[in-house]
mmCIF file of C-alpha atoms and ligand atoms in Angstrom:
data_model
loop_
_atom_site.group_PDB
_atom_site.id
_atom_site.type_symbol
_atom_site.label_atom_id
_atom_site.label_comp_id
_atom_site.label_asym_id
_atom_site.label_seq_id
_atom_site.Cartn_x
_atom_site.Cartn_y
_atom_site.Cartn_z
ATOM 1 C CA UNK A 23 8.239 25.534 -15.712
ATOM 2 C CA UNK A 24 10.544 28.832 -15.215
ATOM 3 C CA UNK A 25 13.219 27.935 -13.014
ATOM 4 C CA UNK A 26 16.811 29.139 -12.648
ATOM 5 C CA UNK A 27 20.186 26.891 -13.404
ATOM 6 C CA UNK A 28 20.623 27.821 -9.551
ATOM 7 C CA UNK A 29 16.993 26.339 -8.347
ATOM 8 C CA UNK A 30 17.131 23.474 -10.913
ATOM 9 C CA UNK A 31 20.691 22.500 -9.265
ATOM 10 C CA UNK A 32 19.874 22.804 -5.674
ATOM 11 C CA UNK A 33 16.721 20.684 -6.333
ATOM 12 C CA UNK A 34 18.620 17.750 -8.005
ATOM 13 C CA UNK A 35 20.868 18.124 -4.904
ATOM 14 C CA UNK A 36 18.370 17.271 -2.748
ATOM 15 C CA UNK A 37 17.464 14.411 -5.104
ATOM 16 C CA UNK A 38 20.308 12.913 -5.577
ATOM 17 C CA UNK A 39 20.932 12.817 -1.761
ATOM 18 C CA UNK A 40 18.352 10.043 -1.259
ATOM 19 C CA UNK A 41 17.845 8.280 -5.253
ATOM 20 C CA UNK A 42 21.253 7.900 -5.460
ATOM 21 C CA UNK A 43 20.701 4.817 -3.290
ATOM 22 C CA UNK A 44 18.457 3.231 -5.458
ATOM 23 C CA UNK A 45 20.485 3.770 -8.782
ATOM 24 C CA UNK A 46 19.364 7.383 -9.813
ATOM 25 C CA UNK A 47 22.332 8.806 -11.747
ATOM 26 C CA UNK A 48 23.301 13.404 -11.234
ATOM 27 C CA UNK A 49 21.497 13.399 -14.691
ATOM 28 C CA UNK A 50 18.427 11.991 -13.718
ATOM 29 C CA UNK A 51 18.044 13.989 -10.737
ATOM 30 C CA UNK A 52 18.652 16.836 -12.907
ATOM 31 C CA UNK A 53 16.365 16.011 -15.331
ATOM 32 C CA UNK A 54 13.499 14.925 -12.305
ATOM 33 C CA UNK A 55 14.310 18.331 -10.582
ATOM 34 C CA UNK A 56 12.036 20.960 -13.048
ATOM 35 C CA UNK A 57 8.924 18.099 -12.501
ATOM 36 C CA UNK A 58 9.460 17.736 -8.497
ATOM 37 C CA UNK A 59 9.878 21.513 -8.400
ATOM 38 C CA UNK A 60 6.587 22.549 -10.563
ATOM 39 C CA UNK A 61 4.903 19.706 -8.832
ATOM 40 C CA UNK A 62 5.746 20.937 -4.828
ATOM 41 C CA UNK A 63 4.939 24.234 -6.120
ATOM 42 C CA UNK A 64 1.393 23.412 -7.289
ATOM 43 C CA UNK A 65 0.519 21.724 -4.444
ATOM 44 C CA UNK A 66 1.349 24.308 -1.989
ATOM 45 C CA UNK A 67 -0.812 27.328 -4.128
ATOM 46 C CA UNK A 68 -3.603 24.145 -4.782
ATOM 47 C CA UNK A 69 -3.680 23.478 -0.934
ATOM 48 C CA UNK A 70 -3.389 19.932 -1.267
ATOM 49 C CA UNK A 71 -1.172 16.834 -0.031
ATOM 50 C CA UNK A 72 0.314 13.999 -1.568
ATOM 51 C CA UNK A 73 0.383 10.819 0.046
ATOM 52 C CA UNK A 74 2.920 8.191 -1.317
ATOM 53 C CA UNK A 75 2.556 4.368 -0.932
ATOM 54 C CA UNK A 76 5.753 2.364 -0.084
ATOM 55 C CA UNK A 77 5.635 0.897 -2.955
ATOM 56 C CA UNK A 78 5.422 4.332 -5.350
ATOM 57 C CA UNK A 79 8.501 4.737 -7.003
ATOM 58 C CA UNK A 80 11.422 6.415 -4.995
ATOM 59 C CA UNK A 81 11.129 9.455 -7.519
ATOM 60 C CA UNK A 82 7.214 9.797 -6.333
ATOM 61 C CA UNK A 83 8.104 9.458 -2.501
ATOM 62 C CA UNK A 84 11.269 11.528 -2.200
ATOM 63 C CA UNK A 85 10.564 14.074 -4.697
ATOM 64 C CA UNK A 86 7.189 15.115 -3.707
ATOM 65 C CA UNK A 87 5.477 13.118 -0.846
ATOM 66 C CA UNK A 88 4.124 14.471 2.125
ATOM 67 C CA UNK A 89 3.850 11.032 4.074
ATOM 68 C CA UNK A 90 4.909 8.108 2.986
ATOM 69 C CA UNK A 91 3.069 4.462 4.395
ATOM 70 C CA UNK A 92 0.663 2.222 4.088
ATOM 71 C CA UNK A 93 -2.370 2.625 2.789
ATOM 72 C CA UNK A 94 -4.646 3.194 5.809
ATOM 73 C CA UNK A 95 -2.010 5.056 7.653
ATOM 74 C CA UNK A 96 -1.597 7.785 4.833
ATOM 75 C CA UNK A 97 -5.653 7.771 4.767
ATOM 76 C CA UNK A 98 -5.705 8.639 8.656
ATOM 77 C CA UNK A 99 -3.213 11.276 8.051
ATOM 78 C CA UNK A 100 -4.277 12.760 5.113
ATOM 79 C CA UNK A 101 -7.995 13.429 6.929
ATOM 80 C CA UNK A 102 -6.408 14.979 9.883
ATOM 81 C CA UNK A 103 -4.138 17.605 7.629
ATOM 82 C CA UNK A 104 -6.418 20.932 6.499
ATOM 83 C CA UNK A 105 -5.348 20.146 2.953
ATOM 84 C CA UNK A 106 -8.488 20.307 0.265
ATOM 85 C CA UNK A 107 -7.060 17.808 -2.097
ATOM 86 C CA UNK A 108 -5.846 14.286 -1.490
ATOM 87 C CA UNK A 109 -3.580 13.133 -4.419
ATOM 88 C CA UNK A 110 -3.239 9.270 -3.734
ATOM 89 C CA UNK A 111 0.473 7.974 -4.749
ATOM 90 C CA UNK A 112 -0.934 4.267 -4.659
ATOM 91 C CA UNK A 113 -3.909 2.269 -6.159
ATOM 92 C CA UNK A 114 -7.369 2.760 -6.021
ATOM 93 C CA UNK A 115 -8.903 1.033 -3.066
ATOM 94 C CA UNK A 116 -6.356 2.939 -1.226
ATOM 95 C CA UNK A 117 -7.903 6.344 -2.900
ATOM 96 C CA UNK A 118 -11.351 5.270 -1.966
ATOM 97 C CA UNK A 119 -10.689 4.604 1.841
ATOM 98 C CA UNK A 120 -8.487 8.044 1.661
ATOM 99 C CA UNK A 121 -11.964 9.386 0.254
ATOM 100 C CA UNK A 122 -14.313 7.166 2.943
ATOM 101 C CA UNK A 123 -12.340 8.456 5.771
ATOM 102 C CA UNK A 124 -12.285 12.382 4.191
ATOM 103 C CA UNK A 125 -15.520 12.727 2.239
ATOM 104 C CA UNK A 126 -15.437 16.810 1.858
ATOM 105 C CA UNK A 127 -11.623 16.168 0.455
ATOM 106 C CA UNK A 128 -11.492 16.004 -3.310
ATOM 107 C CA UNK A 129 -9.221 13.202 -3.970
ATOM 108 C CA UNK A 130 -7.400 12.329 -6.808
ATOM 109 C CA UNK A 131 -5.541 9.714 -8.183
ATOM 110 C CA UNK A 132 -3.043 9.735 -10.974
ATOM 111 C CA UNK A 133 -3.560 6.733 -13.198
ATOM 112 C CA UNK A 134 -7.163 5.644 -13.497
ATOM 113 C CA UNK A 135 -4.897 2.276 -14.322
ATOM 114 C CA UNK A 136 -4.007 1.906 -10.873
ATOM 115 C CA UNK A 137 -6.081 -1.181 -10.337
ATOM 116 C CA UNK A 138 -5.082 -4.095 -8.042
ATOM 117 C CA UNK A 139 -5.441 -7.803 -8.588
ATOM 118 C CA UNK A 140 -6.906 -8.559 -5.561
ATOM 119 C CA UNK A 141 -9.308 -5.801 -4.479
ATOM 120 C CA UNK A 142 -10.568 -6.406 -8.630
ATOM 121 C CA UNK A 143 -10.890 -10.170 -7.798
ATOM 122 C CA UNK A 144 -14.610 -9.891 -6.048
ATOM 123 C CA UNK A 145 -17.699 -7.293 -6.237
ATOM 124 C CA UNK A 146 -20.251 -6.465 -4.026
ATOM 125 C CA UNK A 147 -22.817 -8.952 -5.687
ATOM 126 C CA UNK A 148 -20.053 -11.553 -4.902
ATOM 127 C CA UNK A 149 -20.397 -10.592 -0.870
ATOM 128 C CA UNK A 150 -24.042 -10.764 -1.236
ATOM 129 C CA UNK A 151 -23.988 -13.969 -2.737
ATOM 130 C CA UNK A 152 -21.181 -15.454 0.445
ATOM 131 C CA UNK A 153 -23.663 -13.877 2.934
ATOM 132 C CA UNK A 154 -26.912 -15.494 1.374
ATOM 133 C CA UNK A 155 -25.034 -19.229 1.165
ATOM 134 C CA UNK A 156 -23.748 -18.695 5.135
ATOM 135 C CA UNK A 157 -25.975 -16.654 6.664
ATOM 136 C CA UNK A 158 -25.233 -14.934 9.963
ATOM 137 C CA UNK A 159 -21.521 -15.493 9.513
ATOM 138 C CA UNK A 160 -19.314 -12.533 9.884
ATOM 139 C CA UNK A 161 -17.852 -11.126 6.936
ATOM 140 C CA UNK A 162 -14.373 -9.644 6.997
ATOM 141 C CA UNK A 163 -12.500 -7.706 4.305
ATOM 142 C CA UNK A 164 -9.006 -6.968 4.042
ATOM 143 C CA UNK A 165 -8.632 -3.340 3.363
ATOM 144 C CA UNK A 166 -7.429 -4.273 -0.588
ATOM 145 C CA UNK A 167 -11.113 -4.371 -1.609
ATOM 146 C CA UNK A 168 -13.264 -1.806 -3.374
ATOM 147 C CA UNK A 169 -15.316 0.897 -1.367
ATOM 148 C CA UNK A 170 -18.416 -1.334 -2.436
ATOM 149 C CA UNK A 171 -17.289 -4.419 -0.955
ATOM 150 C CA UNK A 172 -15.798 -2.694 2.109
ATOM 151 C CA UNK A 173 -20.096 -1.373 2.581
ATOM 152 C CA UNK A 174 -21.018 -5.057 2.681
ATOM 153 C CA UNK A 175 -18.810 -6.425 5.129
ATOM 154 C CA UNK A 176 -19.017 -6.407 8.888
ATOM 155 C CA UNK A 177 -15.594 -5.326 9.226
ATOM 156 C CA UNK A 178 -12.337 -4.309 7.722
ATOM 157 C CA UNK A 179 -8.647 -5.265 8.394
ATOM 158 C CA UNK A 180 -5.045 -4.781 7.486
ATOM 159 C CA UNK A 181 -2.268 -7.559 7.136
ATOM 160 C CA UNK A 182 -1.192 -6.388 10.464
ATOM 161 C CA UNK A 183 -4.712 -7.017 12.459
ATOM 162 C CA UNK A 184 -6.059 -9.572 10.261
ATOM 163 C CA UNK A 185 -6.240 -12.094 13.041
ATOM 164 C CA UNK A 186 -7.360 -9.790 15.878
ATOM 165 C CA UNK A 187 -10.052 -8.741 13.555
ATOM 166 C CA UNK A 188 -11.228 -12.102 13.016
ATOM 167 C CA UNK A 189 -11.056 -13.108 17.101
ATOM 168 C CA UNK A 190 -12.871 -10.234 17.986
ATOM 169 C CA UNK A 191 -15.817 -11.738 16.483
ATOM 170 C CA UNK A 192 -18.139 -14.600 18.671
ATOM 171 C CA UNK A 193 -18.499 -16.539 15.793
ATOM 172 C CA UNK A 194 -16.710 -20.280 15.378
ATOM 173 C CA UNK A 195 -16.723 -19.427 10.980
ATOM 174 C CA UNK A 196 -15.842 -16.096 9.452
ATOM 175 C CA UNK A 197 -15.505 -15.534 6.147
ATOM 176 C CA UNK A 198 -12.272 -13.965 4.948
ATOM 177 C CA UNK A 199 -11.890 -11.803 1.912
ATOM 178 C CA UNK A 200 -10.693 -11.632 -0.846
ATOM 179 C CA UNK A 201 -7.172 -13.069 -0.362
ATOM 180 C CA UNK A 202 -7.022 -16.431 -0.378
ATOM 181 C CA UNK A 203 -3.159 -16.582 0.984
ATOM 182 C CA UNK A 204 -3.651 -14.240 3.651
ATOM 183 C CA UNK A 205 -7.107 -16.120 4.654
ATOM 184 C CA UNK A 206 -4.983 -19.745 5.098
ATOM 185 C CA UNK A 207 -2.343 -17.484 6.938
ATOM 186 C CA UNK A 208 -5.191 -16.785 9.544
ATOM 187 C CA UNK A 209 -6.604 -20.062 9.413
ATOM 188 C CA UNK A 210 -3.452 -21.444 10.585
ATOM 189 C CA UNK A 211 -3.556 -18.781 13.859
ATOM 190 C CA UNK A 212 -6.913 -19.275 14.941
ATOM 191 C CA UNK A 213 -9.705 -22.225 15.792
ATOM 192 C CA UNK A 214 -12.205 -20.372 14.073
ATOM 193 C CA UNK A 215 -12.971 -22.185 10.460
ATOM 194 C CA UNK A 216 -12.154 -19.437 7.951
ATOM 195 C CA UNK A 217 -14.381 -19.236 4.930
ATOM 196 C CA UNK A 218 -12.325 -17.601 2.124
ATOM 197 C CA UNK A 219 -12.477 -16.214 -1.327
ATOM 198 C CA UNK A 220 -10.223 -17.170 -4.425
ATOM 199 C CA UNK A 221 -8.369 -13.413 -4.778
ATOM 200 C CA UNK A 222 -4.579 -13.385 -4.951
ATOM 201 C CA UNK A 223 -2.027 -10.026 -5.029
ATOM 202 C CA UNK A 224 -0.099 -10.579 -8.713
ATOM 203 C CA UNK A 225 3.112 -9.775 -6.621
ATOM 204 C CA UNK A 226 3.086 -11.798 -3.567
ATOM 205 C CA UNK A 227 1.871 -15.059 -5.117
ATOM 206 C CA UNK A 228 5.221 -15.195 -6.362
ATOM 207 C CA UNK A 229 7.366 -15.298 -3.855
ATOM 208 C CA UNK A 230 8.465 -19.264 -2.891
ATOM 209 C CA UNK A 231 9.908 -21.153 -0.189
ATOM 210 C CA UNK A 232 12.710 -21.977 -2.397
ATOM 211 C CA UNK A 233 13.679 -18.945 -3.353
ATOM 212 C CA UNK A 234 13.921 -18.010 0.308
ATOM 213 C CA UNK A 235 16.319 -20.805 1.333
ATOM 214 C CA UNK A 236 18.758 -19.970 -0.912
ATOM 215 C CA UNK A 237 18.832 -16.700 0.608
ATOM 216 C CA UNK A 238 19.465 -17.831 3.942
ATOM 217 C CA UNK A 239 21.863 -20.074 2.748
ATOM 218 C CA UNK A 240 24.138 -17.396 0.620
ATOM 219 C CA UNK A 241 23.205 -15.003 3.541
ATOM 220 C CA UNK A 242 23.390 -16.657 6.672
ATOM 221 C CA UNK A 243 22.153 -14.755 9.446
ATOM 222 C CA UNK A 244 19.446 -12.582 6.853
ATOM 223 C CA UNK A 245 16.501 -11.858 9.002
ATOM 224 C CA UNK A 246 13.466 -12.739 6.862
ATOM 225 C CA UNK A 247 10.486 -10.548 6.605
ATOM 226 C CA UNK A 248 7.419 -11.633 4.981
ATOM 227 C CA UNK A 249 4.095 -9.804 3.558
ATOM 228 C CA UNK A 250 1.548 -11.513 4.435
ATOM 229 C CA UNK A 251 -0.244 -11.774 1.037
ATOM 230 C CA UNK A 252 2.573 -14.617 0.686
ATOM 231 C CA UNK A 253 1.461 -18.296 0.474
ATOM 232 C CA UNK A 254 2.043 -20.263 3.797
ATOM 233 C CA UNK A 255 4.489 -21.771 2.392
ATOM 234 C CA UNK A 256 6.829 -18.895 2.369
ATOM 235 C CA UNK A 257 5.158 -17.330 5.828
ATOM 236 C CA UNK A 258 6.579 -20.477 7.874
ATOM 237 C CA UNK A 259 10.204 -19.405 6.701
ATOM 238 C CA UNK A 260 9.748 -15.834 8.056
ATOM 239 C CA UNK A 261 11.374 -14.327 11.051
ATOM 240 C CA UNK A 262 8.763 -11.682 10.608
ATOM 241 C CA UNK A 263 4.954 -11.663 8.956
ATOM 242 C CA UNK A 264 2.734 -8.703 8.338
ATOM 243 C CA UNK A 265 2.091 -5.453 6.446
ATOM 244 C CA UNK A 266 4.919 -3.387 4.965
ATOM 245 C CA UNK A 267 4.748 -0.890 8.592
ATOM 246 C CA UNK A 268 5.610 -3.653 10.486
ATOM 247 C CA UNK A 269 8.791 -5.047 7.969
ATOM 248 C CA UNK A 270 9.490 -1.713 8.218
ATOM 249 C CA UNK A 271 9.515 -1.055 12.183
ATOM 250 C CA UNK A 272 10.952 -4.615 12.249
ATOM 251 C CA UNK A 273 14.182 -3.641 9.868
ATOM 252 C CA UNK A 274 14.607 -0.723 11.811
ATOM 253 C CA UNK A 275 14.834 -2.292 15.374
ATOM 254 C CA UNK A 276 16.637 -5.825 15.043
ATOM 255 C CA UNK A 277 19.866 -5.216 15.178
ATOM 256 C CA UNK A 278 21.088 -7.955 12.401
ATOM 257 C CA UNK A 279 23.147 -6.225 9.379
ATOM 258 C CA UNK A 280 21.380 -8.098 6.694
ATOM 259 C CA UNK A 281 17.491 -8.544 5.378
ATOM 260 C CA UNK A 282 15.212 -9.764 2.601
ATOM 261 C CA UNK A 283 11.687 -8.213 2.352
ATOM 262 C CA UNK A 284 9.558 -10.663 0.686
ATOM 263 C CA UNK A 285 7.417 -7.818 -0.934
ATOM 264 C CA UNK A 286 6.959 -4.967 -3.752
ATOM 265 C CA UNK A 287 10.258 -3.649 -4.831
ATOM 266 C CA UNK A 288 9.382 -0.086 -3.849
ATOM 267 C CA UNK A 289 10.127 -1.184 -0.050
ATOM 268 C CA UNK A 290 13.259 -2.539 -0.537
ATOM 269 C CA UNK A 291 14.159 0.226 -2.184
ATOM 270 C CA UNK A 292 12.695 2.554 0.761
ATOM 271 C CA UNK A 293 14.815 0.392 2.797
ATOM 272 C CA UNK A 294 18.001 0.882 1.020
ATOM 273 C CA UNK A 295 17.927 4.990 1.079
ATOM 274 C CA UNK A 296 16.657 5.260 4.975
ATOM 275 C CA UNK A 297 18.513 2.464 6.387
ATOM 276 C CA UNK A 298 21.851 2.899 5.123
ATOM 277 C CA UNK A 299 24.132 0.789 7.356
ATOM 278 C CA UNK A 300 21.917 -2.376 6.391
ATOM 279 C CA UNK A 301 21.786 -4.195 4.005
ATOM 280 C CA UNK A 302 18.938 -5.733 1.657
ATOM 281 C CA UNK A 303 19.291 -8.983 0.000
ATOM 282 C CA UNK A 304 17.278 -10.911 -2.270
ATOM 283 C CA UNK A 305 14.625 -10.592 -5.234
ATOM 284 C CA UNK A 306 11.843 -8.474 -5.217
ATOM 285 C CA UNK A 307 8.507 -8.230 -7.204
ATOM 286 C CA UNK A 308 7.080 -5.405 -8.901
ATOM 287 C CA UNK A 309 3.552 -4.763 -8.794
ATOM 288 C CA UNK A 310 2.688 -3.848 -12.227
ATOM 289 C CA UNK A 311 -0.519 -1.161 -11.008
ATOM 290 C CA UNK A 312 1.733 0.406 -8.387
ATOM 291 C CA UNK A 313 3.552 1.499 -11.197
ATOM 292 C CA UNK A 314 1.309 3.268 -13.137
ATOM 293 C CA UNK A 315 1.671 6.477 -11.396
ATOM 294 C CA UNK A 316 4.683 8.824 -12.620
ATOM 295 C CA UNK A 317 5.379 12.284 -11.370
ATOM 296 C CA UNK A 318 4.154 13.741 -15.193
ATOM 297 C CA UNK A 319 0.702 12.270 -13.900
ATOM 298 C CA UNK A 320 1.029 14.218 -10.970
ATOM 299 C CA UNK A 321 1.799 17.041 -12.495
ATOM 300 C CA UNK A 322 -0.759 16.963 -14.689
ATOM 301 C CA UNK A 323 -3.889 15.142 -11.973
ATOM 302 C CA UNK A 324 -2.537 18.614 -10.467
ATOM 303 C CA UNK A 325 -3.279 20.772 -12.808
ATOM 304 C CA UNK A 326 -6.245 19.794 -14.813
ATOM 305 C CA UNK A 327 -7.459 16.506 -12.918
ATOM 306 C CA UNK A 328 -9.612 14.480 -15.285
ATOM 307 C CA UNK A 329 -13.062 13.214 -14.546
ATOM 308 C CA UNK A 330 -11.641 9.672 -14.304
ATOM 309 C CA UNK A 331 -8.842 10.887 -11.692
ATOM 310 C CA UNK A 332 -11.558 12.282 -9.453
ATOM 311 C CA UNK A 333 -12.623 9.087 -6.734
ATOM 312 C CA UNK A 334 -16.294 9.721 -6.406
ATOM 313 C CA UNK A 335 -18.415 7.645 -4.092
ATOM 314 C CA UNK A 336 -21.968 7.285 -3.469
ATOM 315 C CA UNK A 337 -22.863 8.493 -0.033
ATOM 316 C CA UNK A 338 -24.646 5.208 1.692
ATOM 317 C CA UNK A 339 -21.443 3.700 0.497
ATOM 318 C CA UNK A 340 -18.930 5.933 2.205
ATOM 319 C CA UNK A 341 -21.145 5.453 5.250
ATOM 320 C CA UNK A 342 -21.472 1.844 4.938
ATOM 321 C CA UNK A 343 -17.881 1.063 4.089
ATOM 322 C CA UNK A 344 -16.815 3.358 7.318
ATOM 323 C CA UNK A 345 -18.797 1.387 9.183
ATOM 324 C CA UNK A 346 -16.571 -2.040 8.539
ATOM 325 C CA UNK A 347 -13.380 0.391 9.009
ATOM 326 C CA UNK A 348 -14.722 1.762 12.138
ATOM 327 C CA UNK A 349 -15.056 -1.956 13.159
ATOM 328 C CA UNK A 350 -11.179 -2.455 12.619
ATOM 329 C CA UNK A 351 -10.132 0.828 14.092
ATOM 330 C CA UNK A 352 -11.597 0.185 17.631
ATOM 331 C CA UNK A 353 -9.706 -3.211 18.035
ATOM 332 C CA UNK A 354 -7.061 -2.505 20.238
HETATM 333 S S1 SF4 B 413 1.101 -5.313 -4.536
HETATM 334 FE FE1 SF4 B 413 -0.568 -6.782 -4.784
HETATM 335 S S2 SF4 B 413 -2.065 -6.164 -3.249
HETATM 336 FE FE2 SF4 B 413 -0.673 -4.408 -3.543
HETATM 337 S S3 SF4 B 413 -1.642 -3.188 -5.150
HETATM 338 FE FE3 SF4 B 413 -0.216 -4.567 -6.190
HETATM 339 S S4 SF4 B 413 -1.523 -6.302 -6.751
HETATM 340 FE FE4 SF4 B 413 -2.643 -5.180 -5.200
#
């Protein structure tokens, strides 16, 4: 890494602009600027893009993201870019549907420990096993579940269309998978009797309906939005409930001063450097797999990627599992 004072300075500049926000001292951004510097350089002479999960830490997403988002958004719009290589900033699920929806694309992803609790809570066998004790009942998987599990499922979904995924079916029993929070969130939107599995996110479990009171009562007038991987418990209390796009596009429109996301740290902290004149109250969780990726593992999955950094699928897989996401994207 061969850079001068001048390039090194102008870089930590730019960093310091946005981390600054989120705590970043001049001498971290100095120290971050060589790694974001090598790392935008790479990717430009490897042809490839990084994607960056909201909750990716704010070095990851302002330093060397292309798009920042959600999982299935930065999938849609990594396969529509001409760049060969997908480096996932997020967990692995979210690198297999990048790789699904892009199958030519190499994609990478930095740590190999990038699990998640939930999309590790059920297998494929598991499915197999739901579908032979209620047969003919539709099977629907959120989009936090392995490429495997995504093949044997009728359809996918997102926080955000979870219930218009589940009505669009002419069934009167669907079973829901694998979050169990997100399946009695549903259950208490529709008629239909929701089957569901016993998977829970390690983050959102945590949040509770006391905690959230004594928000609103320290911050009165705090607009509360809500992930819904949260229990019921904690949905009931929420001015808004869905993925982290929607607390996003939410955050950005009302025109209250003051919010709590009741989610990963990383989008609170997203929150705090693009929506300056707001402010964000509250505790957040951090979501201990999120975290495994650092820009040295970028770096490096940039470089030299490792067998065990490369997602690899089997074919009737990838066109299996794009079947149940094909399902999801055609629901208007
Ligand atoms: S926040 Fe929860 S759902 Fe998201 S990756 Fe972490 S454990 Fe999985």
């Amino acid at each position: 890494m061969d850079y001068t004072e001048e390039q090194v300075k102008k870089e930590a500049t730019r960093l310091y602009e946005k981390l600054q926000k989120v705590n970043y001292s001049k001498d971290d951004c100095n120290a971050l600027a060589p790694l974001t510097l090598e790392i935008n350089k790479l990717k430009k002479e490897k042809n490839a893009v990084i994607l960056a999960h909201s909750y990716q830490t704010a070095d990851i997403i302002y330093g060397v993201a292309d798009f920042i988002g959600d999982s299935l958004e930065l999938s849609k719009q990594a396969s529509t870019t001409k760049a060969e290589i997908i480096v996932f900033g997020g967990v692995k699920f979210m690198a297999e549907t990048a790789k699904i929806l892009s199958p030519k694309k190499t994609v990478l992803l930095p740590s190999n420990e990038a699990g998640c609790s939930l999309s590790e809570s059920i297998t494929a066998k598991d499915v197999k096993r739901l579908k032979e004790k209620y047969p003919k009942v539709p099977v629907i998987c959120y989009v936090n579940t392995t490429a495997e599990v995504k093949a044997e499922c009728d359809a996918c979904c997102t926080s955000a269309n979870g219930l218009k995924v589940v009505e669009s079916f002419d069934s009167d029993k669907i079973i829901f998978l694998p979050d169990k929070l997100m399946a009695q969130n549903i259950q208490n939107l529709t008629k239909k009797k929701i089957i569901s599995w016993n998977g829970l996110c390690v983050v959102h479990k945590e949040f509770n309906a006391k905690q959230i009171k004594e928000v609103k009562e320290r911050f009165p007038g705090t607009k509360i939005l809500v992930h819904t991987e949260c229990s019921p418990s904690v949905v009931e209390l929420a001015d808004f409930a869905g993925g982290t796009t929607g607390m996003i596009n939410y955050a950005k429109m009302d025109n209250s001063k003051s919010f709590m996301m009741v989610t990963e740290c990383g989008l609170t902290d997203r929150m705090k450097v693009e929506l300056i004149q707001k402010d964000f109250v509250g505790s957040c969780e951090l979501c201990p797999y999120m975290k495994k990726n650092t820009l040295e593992l970028i770096l490096q999955v940039l470089k030299k990627p490792e067998q065990k950094q490369i997602i690899e699928l089997d074919e009737k897989v990838i066109e299996k599992a794009g079947k149940s996401i094909d399902y999801m994207m055609k629901i208007k």
